[in-house]
XYZ file of C-alpha atoms in Angstrom:
786
model
C -69.313 38.439 0.540
C -67.967 38.881 4.040
C -68.261 35.169 4.683
C -66.303 34.398 1.515
C -63.593 36.856 2.498
C -63.485 35.424 5.985
C -63.140 31.875 4.635
C -60.348 32.985 2.316
C -58.544 34.646 5.234
C -58.834 31.495 7.300
C -57.469 29.361 4.468
C -54.557 31.791 4.024
C -53.813 31.787 7.724
C -53.897 27.996 7.788
C -51.549 27.812 4.831
C -49.188 30.327 6.438
C -49.147 28.211 9.574
C -48.267 25.171 7.529
C -45.566 27.125 5.737
C -44.144 28.430 8.991
C -44.287 24.945 10.494
C -42.527 23.549 7.438
C -39.911 26.282 7.575
C -39.431 25.660 11.298
C -39.056 21.931 10.713
C -36.651 22.641 7.888
C -34.598 24.894 10.125
C -34.564 22.308 12.923
C -33.423 19.667 10.409
C -30.820 21.992 8.937
C -29.517 23.106 12.316
C -29.670 19.952 14.409
C -30.512 17.135 12.023
C -27.959 14.365 11.317
C -25.343 15.253 8.747
C -22.378 13.290 7.509
C -18.934 14.793 8.034
C -18.262 17.400 5.389
C -14.705 16.322 4.582
C -13.352 12.811 5.058
C -10.358 13.030 2.748
C -6.993 12.125 4.286
C -4.816 14.893 5.658
C -1.107 15.558 5.726
C 0.628 15.165 9.064
C 2.089 18.523 10.058
C 4.865 19.016 12.606
C 5.153 22.454 14.223
C 7.674 23.868 16.663
C 6.744 25.447 19.985
C 5.947 28.760 18.243
C 3.867 27.213 15.472
C 6.547 27.273 12.752
C 6.559 24.370 10.297
C 9.247 21.754 10.929
C 8.107 19.027 8.546
C 5.026 17.612 6.848
C 4.015 14.521 4.925
C 1.845 14.238 1.847
C -1.634 12.805 2.533
C -2.403 9.171 1.714
C -4.065 10.179 -1.564
C -0.963 12.035 -2.762
C -2.283 15.530 -2.010
C -0.663 18.216 0.098
C -3.720 18.762 2.293
C -2.955 20.055 5.781
C -5.358 19.841 8.741
C -7.552 22.926 9.224
C -5.945 25.819 11.056
C -7.649 27.905 13.714
C -7.644 31.152 11.705
C -7.499 32.696 8.234
C -5.048 35.553 7.542
C -6.882 38.887 7.370
C -5.244 39.794 4.029
C -6.324 36.560 2.382
C -9.860 36.931 3.733
C -10.158 40.419 2.266
C -8.789 39.274 -1.101
C -11.097 36.249 -1.191
C -14.233 38.169 -0.254
C -13.538 40.910 -2.827
C -12.910 38.346 -5.550
C -15.507 35.663 -4.825
C -18.341 36.985 -2.667
C -18.531 40.628 -1.665
C -21.834 40.071 0.183
C -20.447 37.114 2.139
C -21.041 38.668 5.563
C -24.649 39.604 4.703
C -26.366 36.595 3.082
C -27.546 33.194 4.325
C -25.424 31.114 1.993
C -27.279 32.006 -1.222
C -27.166 35.312 -3.030
C -30.066 35.419 -5.538
C -28.794 38.410 -7.593
C -25.551 36.526 -8.235
C -27.463 33.449 -9.357
C -29.629 35.530 -11.746
C -26.551 37.258 -13.164
C -24.805 33.928 -13.691
C -27.903 32.509 -15.477
C -27.947 35.461 -17.858
C -24.207 35.200 -18.593
C -24.428 31.471 -19.244
C -27.494 31.938 -21.547
C -25.728 34.577 -23.573
C -22.495 32.540 -23.846
C -24.276 29.296 -24.664
C -22.266 27.409 -22.032
C -21.407 27.699 -18.375
C -19.100 30.616 -17.712
C -20.251 31.525 -14.206
C -21.849 29.620 -11.350
C -22.967 32.482 -9.174
C -21.855 30.538 -6.124
C -21.204 32.183 -2.807
C -18.227 31.162 -0.706
C -20.590 28.987 1.342
C -21.867 27.281 -1.808
C -18.275 26.667 -2.912
C -17.587 24.972 0.422
C -20.691 22.851 -0.166
C -19.435 21.913 -3.667
C -16.034 20.923 -2.224
C -17.817 18.765 0.366
C -19.892 17.043 -2.314
C -16.830 16.078 -4.285
C -16.156 16.192 -8.004
C -19.607 16.391 -9.638
C -20.961 17.585 -12.970
C -22.105 21.189 -13.111
C -25.871 20.984 -13.674
C -29.088 22.371 -12.211
C -29.722 19.448 -9.866
C -26.248 19.539 -8.342
C -26.571 23.308 -8.010
C -29.791 22.816 -5.986
C -28.028 20.263 -3.768
C -25.202 22.756 -3.179
C -27.729 25.447 -2.294
C -29.472 23.209 0.257
C -26.172 22.214 1.824
C -25.069 25.864 1.882
C -28.203 26.749 3.843
C -27.423 23.983 6.331
C -23.854 25.228 6.689
C -25.048 28.739 7.440
C -27.267 27.430 10.241
C -24.477 25.328 11.783
C -21.366 27.467 11.381
C -20.533 31.116 11.758
C -18.902 33.041 8.926
C -15.363 32.654 10.287
C -15.780 28.883 10.536
C -17.017 28.753 6.937
C -13.966 30.726 5.821
C -11.715 28.267 7.651
C -13.447 25.364 5.910
C -12.828 27.071 2.586
C -9.197 27.778 3.424
C -8.574 24.162 4.438
C -10.187 22.504 1.409
C -9.940 24.820 -1.603
C -7.785 23.541 -4.512
C -4.728 25.631 -5.349
C -3.308 23.904 -8.399
C -1.498 20.627 -8.887
C -1.702 18.406 -5.823
C -1.974 21.375 -3.457
C -5.164 21.634 -1.407
C -5.782 24.190 1.310
C -4.357 27.615 2.024
C -1.611 26.446 4.403
C -0.234 23.922 1.939
C -0.478 26.481 -0.887
C 1.431 29.108 1.092
C 4.314 26.703 1.719
C 4.297 25.061 -1.720
C 4.081 28.249 -3.758
C 5.797 30.798 -1.512
C 7.731 28.849 1.122
C 6.157 30.682 4.059
C 3.390 30.485 6.595
C 0.075 31.820 5.277
C 0.068 34.541 7.948
C 3.375 35.852 6.571
C 2.124 36.403 2.990
C 1.929 39.863 1.448
C -0.897 41.416 -0.591
C 0.353 40.162 -3.950
C 0.754 36.620 -2.652
C -2.655 36.603 -0.974
C -4.248 37.959 -4.143
C -2.582 35.216 -6.184
C -3.923 32.508 -3.892
C -7.391 34.102 -3.752
C -7.843 33.801 -7.531
C -6.284 30.329 -7.869
C -9.282 28.193 -6.721
C -11.446 29.857 -9.391
C -9.899 27.577 -12.038
C -6.980 25.680 -10.491
C -6.773 23.042 -13.212
C -6.452 25.578 -16.018
C -4.606 28.449 -14.383
C -1.913 28.115 -11.714
C 1.704 29.282 -11.333
C 2.942 26.452 -13.525
C 0.394 26.968 -16.343
C -1.136 30.010 -18.112
C 0.939 32.401 -16.055
C -0.147 35.488 -18.024
C -3.824 34.780 -17.363
C -3.110 34.204 -13.688
C -1.189 37.448 -13.394
C -3.960 39.367 -15.118
C -6.535 38.007 -12.654
C -4.277 38.839 -9.733
C -3.699 42.396 -10.946
C -7.426 42.991 -11.468
C -7.999 41.939 -7.867
C -5.235 44.295 -6.711
C -6.930 47.087 -8.664
C -10.187 46.292 -6.857
C -8.414 46.393 -3.484
C -7.070 49.836 -4.338
C -10.548 51.064 -5.295
C -12.101 49.896 -2.018
C -9.098 51.357 -0.157
C -8.015 48.043 1.295
C -4.473 48.982 0.195
C -2.885 52.320 -0.612
C -1.210 53.304 -3.853
C 2.275 52.394 -2.650
C 1.196 48.919 -1.594
C -0.688 48.537 -4.876
C 2.317 49.557 -6.948
C 4.731 47.279 -5.084
C 2.315 44.345 -5.151
C 1.861 44.517 -8.929
C 5.637 44.407 -9.395
C 5.987 41.125 -7.533
C 6.571 38.111 -9.798
C 4.556 34.918 -9.705
C 6.181 31.823 -8.198
C 8.080 29.738 -10.715
C 7.394 26.242 -9.392
C 6.269 24.416 -6.243
C 8.766 24.556 -3.401
C 9.858 21.755 -1.098
C 8.454 21.936 2.415
C 10.832 22.147 5.398
C 12.248 18.854 6.678
C 13.927 19.894 9.907
C 12.776 16.897 11.969
C 11.510 14.201 9.578
C 12.284 11.265 11.884
C 10.313 12.783 14.741
C 7.400 13.278 12.371
C 7.508 9.634 11.290
C 7.730 8.415 14.879
C 4.745 10.508 15.999
C 2.757 9.194 13.048
C 3.397 5.661 14.250
C 2.235 6.708 17.721
C -1.227 7.521 16.374
C -0.954 11.184 15.393
C -1.141 10.710 11.630
C -3.178 13.319 9.792
C -2.964 15.833 12.632
C -1.358 19.187 13.204
C 1.186 18.385 15.930
C 2.556 21.234 18.021
C 5.807 20.126 19.644
C 8.211 21.544 22.211
C 10.973 21.851 19.586
C 12.896 25.136 19.377
C 13.300 25.744 15.627
C 16.539 27.718 16.078
C 18.166 24.947 18.143
C 16.908 22.329 15.676
C 18.366 24.203 12.716
C 21.704 24.645 14.465
C 21.780 20.951 15.330
C 21.149 19.971 11.714
C 23.893 22.296 10.505
C 26.420 20.873 12.962
C 25.443 17.306 12.113
C 25.919 17.926 8.390
C 29.332 19.404 9.140
C 30.375 16.382 11.218
C 28.973 13.875 8.712
C 32.035 13.722 6.397
C 34.373 12.949 9.303
C 32.139 10.057 10.349
C 31.751 8.725 6.815
C 35.527 8.794 6.380
C 35.541 5.931 8.900
C 32.548 4.225 7.230
C 30.228 5.464 9.982
C 26.968 6.513 8.334
C 24.457 7.237 11.097
C 24.099 9.528 14.084
C 21.304 10.676 16.387
C 21.057 13.629 18.765
C 18.560 14.692 21.428
C 18.587 18.068 23.230
C 16.426 18.493 26.339
C 15.491 21.352 28.616
C 16.514 19.986 32.014
C 13.997 21.783 34.302
C 10.980 20.668 32.255
C 12.211 17.659 30.290
C 10.946 19.189 27.047
C 12.658 18.235 23.822
C 14.320 21.247 22.192
C 15.909 19.437 19.249
C 15.461 15.946 17.825
C 17.644 14.435 15.124
C 16.764 10.803 14.507
C 19.499 10.346 11.917
C 21.991 12.355 9.908
C 20.152 14.780 7.602
C 22.169 13.571 4.613
C 22.112 9.844 5.418
C 20.873 7.931 2.371
C 18.473 5.012 2.058
C 21.323 2.566 1.470
C 22.509 3.254 5.014
C 19.100 3.254 6.754
C 18.786 7.027 6.576
C 15.069 6.907 7.418
C 15.528 4.926 10.659
C 14.825 6.941 13.819
C 17.766 5.892 15.992
C 16.680 8.114 18.903
C 14.098 5.422 19.714
C 16.189 2.390 18.655
C 17.531 0.114 21.447
C 21.340 -0.057 21.397
C 24.037 -1.346 23.733
C 24.541 1.219 26.495
C 28.312 0.889 26.775
C 29.515 2.572 29.971
C 26.603 4.983 30.332
C 25.051 3.171 33.314
C 28.077 3.537 35.607
C 27.068 6.952 37.062
C 23.762 5.532 38.299
C 25.473 2.634 40.066
C 27.925 5.070 41.661
C 25.046 7.244 42.919
C 23.110 4.252 44.243
C 26.107 3.017 46.218
C 26.647 6.498 47.664
C 23.018 6.611 48.686
C 23.120 3.192 50.338
C 26.329 3.911 52.240
C 28.440 1.355 50.389
C 30.727 4.043 49.032
C 32.121 7.411 49.970
C 32.569 9.802 47.025
C 36.386 9.557 46.936
C 36.820 6.224 48.672
C 39.675 4.174 47.263
C 38.471 1.145 45.328
C 40.527 -1.716 43.879
C 41.482 -1.709 40.220
C 43.091 -5.137 39.947
C 42.817 -8.077 37.545
C 39.451 -9.631 38.388
C 37.565 -12.708 37.293
C 34.121 -13.967 38.288
C 33.090 -17.387 36.979
C 35.118 -16.892 33.831
C 34.075 -13.267 33.278
C 37.248 -11.152 33.408
C 36.560 -7.437 32.830
C 39.362 -5.291 31.472
C 39.864 -1.550 31.362
C 39.902 0.238 28.049
C 43.674 0.808 28.187
C 44.383 -2.762 29.344
C 46.077 -1.375 32.476
C 45.326 -1.439 36.203
C 45.903 1.317 38.746
C 45.835 -0.880 41.827
C 43.733 1.559 43.833
C 41.842 4.590 42.619
C 39.292 7.010 44.173
C 35.735 5.980 43.287
C 35.027 9.384 41.743
C 38.061 9.058 39.453
C 37.130 5.494 38.573
C 33.792 6.869 37.387
C 35.240 9.864 35.538
C 37.766 7.611 33.791
C 35.112 4.948 33.182
C 37.249 2.140 34.560
C 35.549 -1.170 33.918
C 37.121 -3.303 36.631
C 36.026 -1.120 39.605
C 32.564 -0.837 38.057
C 32.152 -4.612 37.703
C 33.392 -5.188 41.246
C 30.943 -2.532 42.475
C 28.045 -4.136 40.604
C 28.836 -7.533 42.105
C 28.891 -5.979 45.569
C 25.715 -3.958 45.041
C 23.725 -6.650 43.220
C 22.627 -6.894 39.593
C 18.870 -7.085 40.225
C 19.006 -4.256 42.726
C 20.852 -2.125 40.187
C 18.526 -3.065 37.344
C 15.484 -2.144 39.446
C 16.989 1.281 40.182
C 17.796 1.863 36.497
C 14.227 1.045 35.488
C 13.079 3.520 38.129
C 15.237 6.166 36.438
C 13.373 5.583 33.173
C 15.412 2.874 31.386
C 12.406 0.734 30.473
C 14.250 -1.407 27.930
C 16.182 -3.133 30.734
C 13.349 -5.631 30.987
C 15.218 -8.935 31.174
C 16.205 -10.797 34.321
C 19.311 -10.034 36.359
C 20.574 -13.542 35.579
C 20.267 -12.775 31.872
C 22.321 -9.584 32.151
C 24.883 -10.682 34.718
C 27.833 -8.469 35.546
C 28.132 -7.355 31.912
C 25.151 -5.042 32.510
C 27.450 -2.248 33.634
C 29.710 -2.609 30.560
C 27.063 -2.523 27.828
C 25.367 -5.884 28.342
C 21.975 -4.165 28.376
C 20.177 -2.097 25.772
C 18.429 1.236 25.979
C 17.615 4.131 23.687
C 18.992 7.631 23.303
C 15.507 8.827 24.301
C 15.625 6.959 27.625
C 19.286 7.573 28.423
C 19.235 11.314 27.769
C 16.006 11.528 29.747
C 17.620 9.674 32.662
C 20.642 11.994 32.710
C 18.296 15.006 32.558
C 16.307 13.548 35.463
C 19.557 13.157 37.398
C 20.223 16.882 37.059
C 16.562 17.761 37.677
C 16.550 15.998 41.042
C 19.510 18.123 42.157
C 17.867 21.313 40.876
C 14.514 20.677 42.545
C 15.813 19.610 45.936
C 14.815 22.051 48.658
C 15.270 19.976 51.798
C 12.172 17.784 51.503
C 11.239 14.786 49.425
C 7.942 16.413 48.445
C 9.791 18.805 46.149
C 11.187 15.835 44.212
C 7.862 14.260 43.286
C 7.734 13.962 39.524
C 11.389 14.918 39.066
C 12.112 11.689 37.180
C 10.167 11.370 33.962
C 10.649 10.658 30.283
C 11.216 13.518 27.824
C 8.140 15.238 26.391
C 7.982 16.365 22.789
C 4.253 16.900 22.104
C 3.239 20.257 23.552
C -0.152 19.247 24.948
C 1.073 16.079 26.619
C 2.085 16.015 30.273
C 4.967 13.777 31.365
C 4.163 10.592 33.223
C 5.640 11.458 36.597
C 6.799 9.157 39.355
C 6.068 9.692 43.023
C 9.661 9.722 44.174
C 13.094 9.411 42.509
C 15.016 6.201 43.276
C 18.180 8.272 43.867
C 18.513 11.207 46.246
C 19.828 14.666 45.448
C 23.046 14.406 47.476
C 24.256 11.223 45.804
C 23.387 12.592 42.375
C 25.185 15.848 43.114
C 28.393 13.959 43.917
C 27.891 11.953 40.725
C 27.583 15.089 38.606
C 30.677 16.554 40.242
C 32.606 13.375 39.422
C 31.482 13.599 35.792
C 32.892 17.118 35.642
C 36.322 15.709 36.577
C 39.401 16.305 34.472
C 40.183 12.614 33.863
C 38.001 11.807 30.910
C 36.467 8.410 30.145
C 37.928 5.468 28.315
C 41.558 6.645 28.354
C 41.261 8.289 24.944
C 43.496 11.241 24.244
C 42.339 14.617 23.009
C 39.393 15.169 25.348
C 40.806 18.489 26.550
C 40.296 19.952 23.096
C 36.532 19.775 23.626
C 36.315 21.149 27.159
C 35.189 24.756 27.411
C 34.716 27.108 30.319
C 31.263 25.771 31.157
C 31.180 22.980 33.707
C 29.501 20.123 31.877
C 28.923 16.764 33.524
C 29.421 14.319 30.688
C 29.929 10.646 30.080
C 30.905 8.630 27.055
C 30.204 5.022 26.212
C 31.462 2.559 23.630
C 29.799 -0.794 23.050
C 31.535 -4.101 22.482
C 33.017 -4.329 19.008
C 32.932 -0.546 18.540
C 29.349 -0.676 17.262
C 27.958 2.240 19.299
C 29.620 5.475 20.376
C 27.784 7.606 22.934
C 28.288 10.961 24.609
C 25.738 12.459 27.018
C 26.249 15.706 28.903
C 24.167 17.771 31.312
C 24.220 21.228 32.821
C 21.599 22.829 35.008
C 19.842 24.014 31.834
C 20.345 21.427 29.101
C 20.912 17.740 28.514
C 22.449 16.678 25.210
C 22.705 13.070 24.058
C 24.683 11.981 20.990
C 24.908 8.531 19.410
C 27.052 7.663 16.399
C 27.486 4.348 14.640
C 25.931 2.267 11.892
C 22.265 1.361 12.046
C 23.221 -2.039 10.635
C 25.312 -2.766 13.739
C 28.610 -2.849 11.863
C 31.495 -1.886 14.129
C 34.367 0.355 13.052
C 37.875 0.835 14.470
C 38.116 4.114 16.341
C 34.341 4.368 16.809
C 34.471 5.476 20.444
C 32.446 7.907 22.468
C 35.165 10.500 22.906
C 36.386 10.467 19.308
C 33.111 10.048 17.407
C 30.359 11.525 19.614
C 31.980 14.013 22.026
C 33.033 16.593 19.375
C 29.416 17.070 18.287
C 28.265 17.093 21.918
C 30.554 19.967 22.851
C 29.818 21.959 19.706
C 26.147 21.767 20.602
C 26.802 22.934 24.140
C 28.835 25.766 22.650
C 25.775 26.834 20.662
C 23.519 26.808 23.742
C 23.430 29.430 26.506
C 25.664 28.643 29.462
C 24.232 27.416 32.727
C 25.133 28.657 36.188
C 26.065 25.277 37.660
C 24.598 23.090 40.394
C 24.203 24.297 43.960
C 25.175 21.686 46.565
C 22.073 20.229 48.255
C 23.358 21.018 51.740
C 20.061 20.092 53.383
C 20.540 16.569 52.090
C 24.159 16.266 53.214
C 26.029 16.169 56.478
C 29.638 17.014 57.203
C 31.899 14.110 58.061
C 35.535 13.598 58.847
C 36.958 11.867 55.798
C 40.319 10.161 55.783
C 42.702 12.180 53.686
C 44.488 9.029 52.534
C 41.777 6.457 51.847
C 38.634 8.479 51.197
C 36.779 6.434 53.818
C 35.052 7.870 56.843
C 37.945 8.838 59.131
C 39.114 6.208 61.601
C 41.309 6.595 64.666
C 44.554 6.370 62.666
C 43.561 8.832 59.919
C 44.737 12.312 59.300
C 41.183 13.682 58.838
C 39.985 16.027 56.193
C 36.648 17.793 56.717
C 34.577 17.278 53.656
C 30.894 17.315 52.702
C 29.623 13.860 51.998
C 26.212 12.544 51.070
C 23.550 12.204 53.727
C 22.519 8.570 53.874
C 19.213 8.872 55.738
C 18.060 5.601 54.232
C 21.387 3.802 54.022
C 21.349 0.060 54.360
C 24.468 -0.139 56.509
C 26.792 2.276 58.336
C 29.447 4.147 56.419
C 32.690 2.164 56.351
C 35.562 3.406 58.495
C 38.970 3.799 56.969
C 41.315 0.821 57.321
C 43.848 1.469 60.118
C 47.254 2.542 58.881
C 49.696 3.365 61.674
C 52.932 4.942 60.510
C 53.789 4.347 56.864
C 53.441 7.234 54.476
C 51.992 9.409 57.206
C 55.399 9.343 58.918
C 57.310 9.572 55.644
C 55.210 12.021 53.651
C 58.261 13.603 52.057
C 58.946 10.364 50.241
C 55.494 10.173 48.644
C 54.302 11.924 45.547
C 50.931 13.643 45.574
C 49.282 10.575 44.082
C 51.075 8.299 46.534
C 49.954 10.409 49.488
C 46.377 9.937 48.289
C 46.867 6.174 48.057
C 49.056 5.616 51.113
C 46.375 3.797 53.130
C 46.117 1.073 50.488
C 49.257 -0.685 49.368
C 48.171 -3.097 46.660
C 49.792 -5.207 44.045
C 48.893 -4.937 40.403
C 48.789 -8.203 38.558
C 50.929 -6.891 35.726
C 53.640 -5.004 37.645
C 53.510 -6.387 41.193
C 54.891 -3.128 42.652
C 53.874 -0.968 45.559
C 52.022 2.272 44.956
C 53.464 3.956 48.061
C 56.994 4.461 49.306
C 56.952 2.553 52.596
C 54.571 -0.269 53.527
C 52.096 1.221 56.014
C 51.485 -2.017 57.882
C 47.843 -2.801 57.148
C 46.598 -5.692 59.275
C 45.449 -8.932 57.635
C 41.744 -8.106 58.044
C 41.856 -4.699 56.354
C 39.054 -4.309 53.781
C 41.393 -3.942 50.813
C 43.733 -6.879 51.303
C 46.029 -8.666 53.647
C 49.246 -6.846 52.923
C 52.324 -5.916 54.960
C 51.527 -5.713 58.674
C 54.561 -4.348 60.490
C 56.199 -3.537 57.186
C 56.004 -6.964 55.533
C 53.251 -9.192 54.229
C 52.121 -12.363 55.961
C 50.909 -13.551 52.534
C 52.917 -12.122 49.648
C 50.913 -14.012 47.012
C 47.405 -13.448 45.738
C 45.343 -15.604 43.399
C 43.778 -13.619 40.583
C 42.040 -16.491 38.769
C 40.386 -18.601 39.915
C 39.286 -17.289 43.278
C 39.079 -19.624 46.219
C 35.839 -21.641 46.011
C 35.133 -20.657 42.395
C 33.358 -22.855 39.870
C 35.095 -23.039 36.480
C 33.122 -24.025 33.385
C 35.398 -25.748 30.894
C 34.468 -25.180 27.219
C 34.448 -27.960 24.626
C 36.582 -27.239 21.549
C 35.425 -27.902 17.966
C 37.664 -30.947 17.982
C 35.692 -32.360 20.906
C 38.529 -31.876 23.380
C 38.196 -29.920 26.579
C 39.610 -26.418 26.609
C 42.605 -25.449 28.716
C 42.497 -23.016 31.642
C 44.949 -20.211 32.382
C 45.638 -19.924 36.113
C 46.769 -16.442 37.178
C 48.500 -15.231 40.350
C 50.386 -12.157 41.599
C 53.333 -11.751 43.979
C 54.504 -8.757 45.921
C 57.963 -9.218 44.371
C 57.456 -9.885 40.642
C 60.870 -11.514 40.087
C 60.203 -14.161 42.720
C 59.765 -17.727 41.420
C 56.408 -19.409 42.114
C 56.070 -23.206 41.965
C 52.650 -24.546 40.961
C 51.183 -27.790 42.329
C 47.723 -29.077 41.303
C 46.195 -31.981 43.203
C 49.677 -33.106 44.281
C 51.092 -32.933 40.756
C 53.812 -30.438 39.898
C 52.755 -28.153 36.983
C 55.826 -25.929 36.647
C 57.344 -22.656 37.817
C 56.824 -19.016 36.779
C 58.529 -15.697 37.317
C 57.422 -12.133 36.439
C 54.035 -12.791 34.823
C 52.665 -15.622 36.911
C 50.347 -17.529 34.570
C 50.079 -21.288 34.200
C 48.078 -23.121 31.515
C 46.680 -26.558 32.311
C 43.887 -29.020 31.576
C 41.312 -29.853 34.231
C 39.121 -32.867 34.878
C 35.631 -32.608 36.319
C 35.410 -32.258 40.061
C 37.113 -30.562 42.963
C 40.720 -29.418 42.690
C 43.339 -28.175 45.166
C 46.013 -25.714 44.018
C 49.128 -24.905 46.026
C 51.541 -22.084 45.227
C 54.990 -21.949 46.840
C 57.510 -19.148 46.347
C 61.291 -19.535 46.588
C 61.206 -18.265 50.191
C 58.846 -20.989 51.306
C 55.596 -18.994 51.514
C 52.492 -21.029 50.601
C 49.068 -20.159 49.187
C 46.338 -22.821 49.036
C 43.000 -22.503 47.227
C 40.261 -24.886 46.159
C 37.919 -24.748 43.177
C 35.622 -26.936 41.082
C 35.793 -27.620 37.342
C 32.642 -28.404 35.306
C 32.375 -29.060 31.559
C 30.128 -26.658 29.614
C 27.349 -29.243 28.993
C 26.746 -29.486 32.736
C 26.327 -25.703 32.881
C 23.462 -25.914 30.441
């Protein structure tokens, strides 16, 4: 008897060991065994602002509003869900046997399935398995998967899986999508009635939802609210108010504050993700409102597109991003993100050239530069107003966006050298050769994007802000804008432009003479000192305005995405009004502090703006420190006597210009009362030593030694060339002689039209007082150029 009992005990112990081993193996498999991803369905792409507020979202590829899982479930929704679906959720291992027994009894009595007895974990398992028939086998599969889920995830993670994948009626999947579609708010902002409504929806979303069987839905919601009152989750006041709340009438549209940014980030590989950006929702909303208000004025001129970028200067973070007008339609490319579209830069590159020449010592900030009719190998730049000032301070030439001084400066500085610096400032789209761009680069011959240009202007201000006397502080100051919150900017080791030269550039852009000679700019200027620049591309296809303070950089582009130009589409008239309204909506900055540690004090000639020479009346002024300049700062041309001795006869402008007495090609008049007697080798011309000029004539086109390319007309004949000269006395007669042949005489506007053969030519000009001017040039037909 004892032996039999002992044998039975041994068999039982052996069986228990096998059972325990099997259970252990089952647990190891459930906990660490391979398992396919639970949910592989496509997700909506969600765009959030810096505080987590929804800016925009797209529907998933399968047509469902299914947002990526969030990192938490609202406490109110969790309480409603647990009370309605699974009150023992926190205490079971995925399966609650009493619930299953109760469901079996209810189904047997009803003769069909009325209850599944599923826990929340089992419901997550059913969602993961997809749309399957409700039968015993599938129920067992759900139970096994529920057990695996309980071994792999904690209860909060299981609730998040439920919240991200539960159906909520129609094409709405997941709590976040349901909160926005049914109530227009973030799930964490929902009240008790709204949470109760969403808690009961997944129970039968195809039969009962806010758009169908509303009475049944309300009854289920109210029963849940009654339960919450009983368990003291809510008090009587909350219960009463919650039951009075109506159900939503229909699905609501999701916010679309920055749809173009969303589309662009999708193309960059972030599709199906929850993207937290650096956008400030309040600034974005204000931008959209202002853009909608400015839209009718643009459309009145058949201008249908605009783009705006607002950056935080110290960090480079994007605060607002409008890729196109909010109300632009599909017929006018309303879905195109123009912030990232390459467009002609217009005049926007001139400040960088000015700063580079200051840094290299080729310019002083207010040095007088020539603004005269100019031609280089057939390229003849003209100012916006078709006028010439003769001589103008470099800072004013920049503020007024004069084309002729800019082209002359680019030729002096070098196209490739300038292009290399611009790429270093972040203008990556300038990727063609210097020969391809030529001198037109500074007038809009190159392309860039609003993203790059606004980023470059912000970097310009950031260099000035960061400067503290050492180059180490400037490392990483130049970088592209950042819009995704968890991305760090790609920083450079050292800016290509120093703080002192950029400071002078910003001060010039705060000047009172606004760009492009367009009237009305003063209507936009407020009390805040904004450094701003406009640009207009050839054919009036692009109108730009970019402004910076020590806090913000704002870039505005207006035009047509199709490239169609419109009369009056200029930076000041079409883009600047929106620019200044945006600055008016932003907090004011405190201005830029001069980077004194990067500057040294020099004696500057009061008349010419050059470094003071022996004949100058000096003016102490802070000028940039050129520690790495390529050549010494130029001294002022000598100017004994002249306006300095006769200051009472000069106006304020003439006193400023008295060291340079130049002719303009159109007027041929002096800009100062008495000729100051510049010697023939002065840097700005060979005019009037001892009160008169040794050479009263100047050749505007062609220059001595130039090569002229003669075009072939459609008729097959060679084109004609217009020769252009200027004389100190415009009414003087000039006689023209080409290769020993008399061409004719001119007075006033000295232009002569002629035909040229291939080869070298000699041109002689003689005025009626016997003065001569001789130049030589070469003519080549256009086929030889190719």
